[in-house]
């Protein structure tokens, strides 16, 4: 059944807990996707360890080695060309992609963001939600378009903000939902093909 599976490239920059949720989901024989390779723009990303432990090929493309965003993106596209890839999953990938890259993969790049978009695009989402006295937070998985954190939404998961929450306690509550949402979205997109 491997032939019918959706081939994922997962792009990371760090911890890789969302990558782990996808690795774990892919262990189930009935999960309709597999991870072709993991790409990181940092050589010390812990997610690379997770991929290696799971026997998944990894590529490290260091953005600092390239003079422009576009040449960095060319190097990433060269890595993509080495593997079967149907969908690129950004999972804590901390580089902004330009139209040069995004337009080569129309509707084939998705991202997970730790807020209920369109609220709190960018960084420090939990701090900002708490500072605004919000009652609810969550995560969003969306298609990637050139404008940051702005593409069509595929799925959101909501959590309450509780009295006494800190950015850390809230982040942990949201992250739990992120780990449920990403495999759900992959299942949904794979089954839609
Ligand atoms: C997650 O909160 C994700 O929503 C955001 O970056 C974080 C990555 O965490 N884009 P991890 O590397 O998957 O553990």
XYZ file of C-alpha atoms and ligand atoms in Angstrom:
207
model
C 0.000 0.000 0.000
C 3.038 2.304 0.236
C 2.494 3.288 -3.427
C -0.869 4.918 -2.695
C 0.318 6.895 0.267
C 0.665 10.662 0.248
C 4.381 11.505 0.318
C 5.210 14.200 2.843
C 8.257 16.415 3.143
C 8.381 17.880 6.647
C 10.321 21.127 7.167
C 11.511 21.923 10.679
C 13.836 24.281 12.541
C 13.845 22.903 16.084
C 12.198 20.621 18.609
C 10.085 18.744 16.103
C 7.223 17.631 18.340
C 4.763 18.129 15.476
C 7.078 16.096 13.266
C 6.928 13.399 15.963
C 3.123 13.409 15.859
C 3.324 12.751 12.108
C 5.994 10.062 12.542
C 3.772 8.354 15.113
C 0.697 8.587 12.897
C 2.620 7.122 9.962
C 3.379 4.022 12.065
C -0.246 2.937 11.602
C -0.639 0.796 8.517
C -3.949 2.482 7.702
C -2.544 6.032 7.835
C -2.703 7.332 4.252
C 0.684 9.105 4.242
C 4.394 8.512 4.717
C 7.279 10.903 5.342
C 9.748 10.940 2.421
C 12.273 13.146 4.146
C 12.748 15.827 6.767
C 14.484 19.105 5.965
C 15.933 21.455 8.557
C 17.585 24.851 8.172
C 19.454 24.236 11.432
C 21.903 21.395 12.003
C 21.124 21.279 15.757
C 17.363 20.849 15.352
C 16.259 18.087 17.722
C 13.689 17.024 15.152
C 16.542 15.664 13.018
C 17.223 13.135 15.792
C 13.591 12.135 15.798
C 13.695 11.567 12.021
C 16.897 9.541 12.205
C 15.470 7.369 14.979
C 12.499 6.655 12.734
C 14.753 5.826 9.795
C 13.610 8.833 7.762
C 16.151 10.556 5.463
C 17.144 14.075 6.508
C 18.534 17.101 4.707
C 20.137 20.113 6.338
C 20.104 23.292 4.265
C 21.638 26.133 6.269
C 20.083 29.437 5.266
C 23.260 31.260 6.311
C 25.167 29.500 3.534
C 23.137 31.344 0.897
C 23.322 35.021 -0.048
C 19.593 35.429 -0.711
C 16.295 33.826 0.259
C 15.878 32.684 -3.341
C 19.208 30.857 -3.508
C 18.409 29.209 -0.162
C 15.071 28.158 -1.648
C 16.801 26.790 -4.772
C 18.904 24.586 -2.492
C 15.772 23.339 -0.727
C 14.118 22.636 -4.086
C 17.168 20.599 -5.092
C 16.593 18.463 -1.959
C 12.890 18.135 -2.765
C 13.777 16.862 -6.232
C 15.576 13.886 -4.668
C 12.438 12.441 -3.053
C 8.844 11.707 -3.994
C 6.875 14.600 -2.489
C 3.146 15.350 -2.764
C 2.835 17.780 0.124
C 5.244 19.981 2.081
C 4.381 20.248 5.774
C 5.933 23.167 7.641
C 6.212 22.154 11.281
C 8.007 24.836 13.261
C 10.017 25.903 10.196
C 11.220 29.383 11.093
C 12.087 30.846 7.678
C 9.761 32.942 5.583
C 9.252 31.458 2.118
C 9.088 33.766 -0.888
C 6.853 33.484 -3.980
C 9.882 32.005 -5.761
C 9.370 28.831 -3.690
C 5.661 29.002 -2.919
C 4.567 29.436 -6.540
C 6.425 26.278 -7.508
C 4.212 24.254 -5.143
C 0.709 25.696 -5.540
C -1.647 24.359 -2.837
C 1.029 21.876 -1.834
C 2.503 23.634 1.200
C 0.755 23.703 4.566
C 1.772 25.216 7.902
C 0.782 24.861 11.544
C 0.487 28.049 13.552
C -0.151 28.323 17.313
C -3.076 30.746 17.254
C -6.609 30.989 15.960
C -5.762 32.780 12.726
C -6.372 35.447 11.570
C -5.621 36.487 15.167
C -1.959 36.668 16.168
C 0.038 36.092 13.042
C 3.780 35.896 13.618
C 5.585 35.184 16.872
C 4.717 35.245 20.615
C 1.120 34.260 19.979
C 0.389 33.019 23.506
C 1.865 36.088 25.225
C -0.270 38.315 23.045
C -3.480 36.334 23.580
C -2.952 36.477 27.364
C -2.139 40.197 27.303
C -5.389 40.834 25.424
C -7.389 38.945 28.037
C -8.694 36.429 25.502
C -10.836 33.549 26.744
C -9.810 31.139 24.008
C -6.687 30.162 22.085
C -5.796 27.385 19.685
C -3.969 26.360 16.572
C -4.527 26.637 12.845
C -3.360 24.551 9.908
C -3.509 26.497 6.663
C -2.231 26.555 3.104
C 0.867 28.670 2.653
C 0.590 31.764 0.478
C 3.176 34.543 0.095
C 1.590 36.662 2.831
C 2.707 35.211 6.183
C 0.178 33.127 8.194
C -2.604 34.141 5.806
C -3.537 31.255 3.480
C -6.861 29.395 3.431
C -7.571 27.630 6.705
C -7.857 23.837 6.650
C -8.470 23.119 10.345
C -8.495 24.858 13.707
C -8.551 23.425 17.227
C -9.630 25.590 20.145
C -8.664 25.464 23.823
C -9.827 27.562 26.773
C -7.533 30.110 28.374
C -7.715 29.433 32.114
C -7.168 31.736 35.083
C -3.484 31.722 36.041
C -2.311 30.628 32.590
C 1.210 31.616 31.603
C 2.517 31.598 28.043
C 4.072 28.215 28.887
C 0.952 26.535 30.287
C -1.103 27.864 27.398
C 1.505 26.778 24.838
C 1.418 23.260 26.275
C -2.390 23.099 26.070
C -2.335 24.323 22.461
C 0.532 22.004 21.505
C -1.484 18.987 22.602
C -4.122 20.005 20.049
C -1.475 20.683 17.376
C -0.356 17.072 17.700
C -3.921 15.891 17.099
C -4.631 18.367 14.297
C -1.661 17.717 12.022
C -2.303 13.983 11.488
C -6.042 14.725 11.107
C -5.344 17.242 8.361
C -3.027 14.868 6.528
C -5.670 12.155 6.670
C -8.269 14.582 5.352
C -6.086 15.822 2.467
C -4.927 12.312 1.548
C -8.479 10.998 1.456
C -9.604 13.946 -0.685
C -7.207 13.037 -3.512
C 4.570 24.888 17.137
O 3.937 25.563 18.172
C 4.035 25.330 15.801
O 2.684 25.663 15.835
C 4.865 26.551 15.511
O 6.146 26.244 15.992
C 6.050 25.273 17.032
C 6.893 24.124 16.608
O 7.020 23.143 17.609
N 4.836 26.877 14.105
P 7.683 21.743 17.280
O 9.068 22.030 16.673
O 6.806 21.035 16.306
O 7.778 21.043 18.588
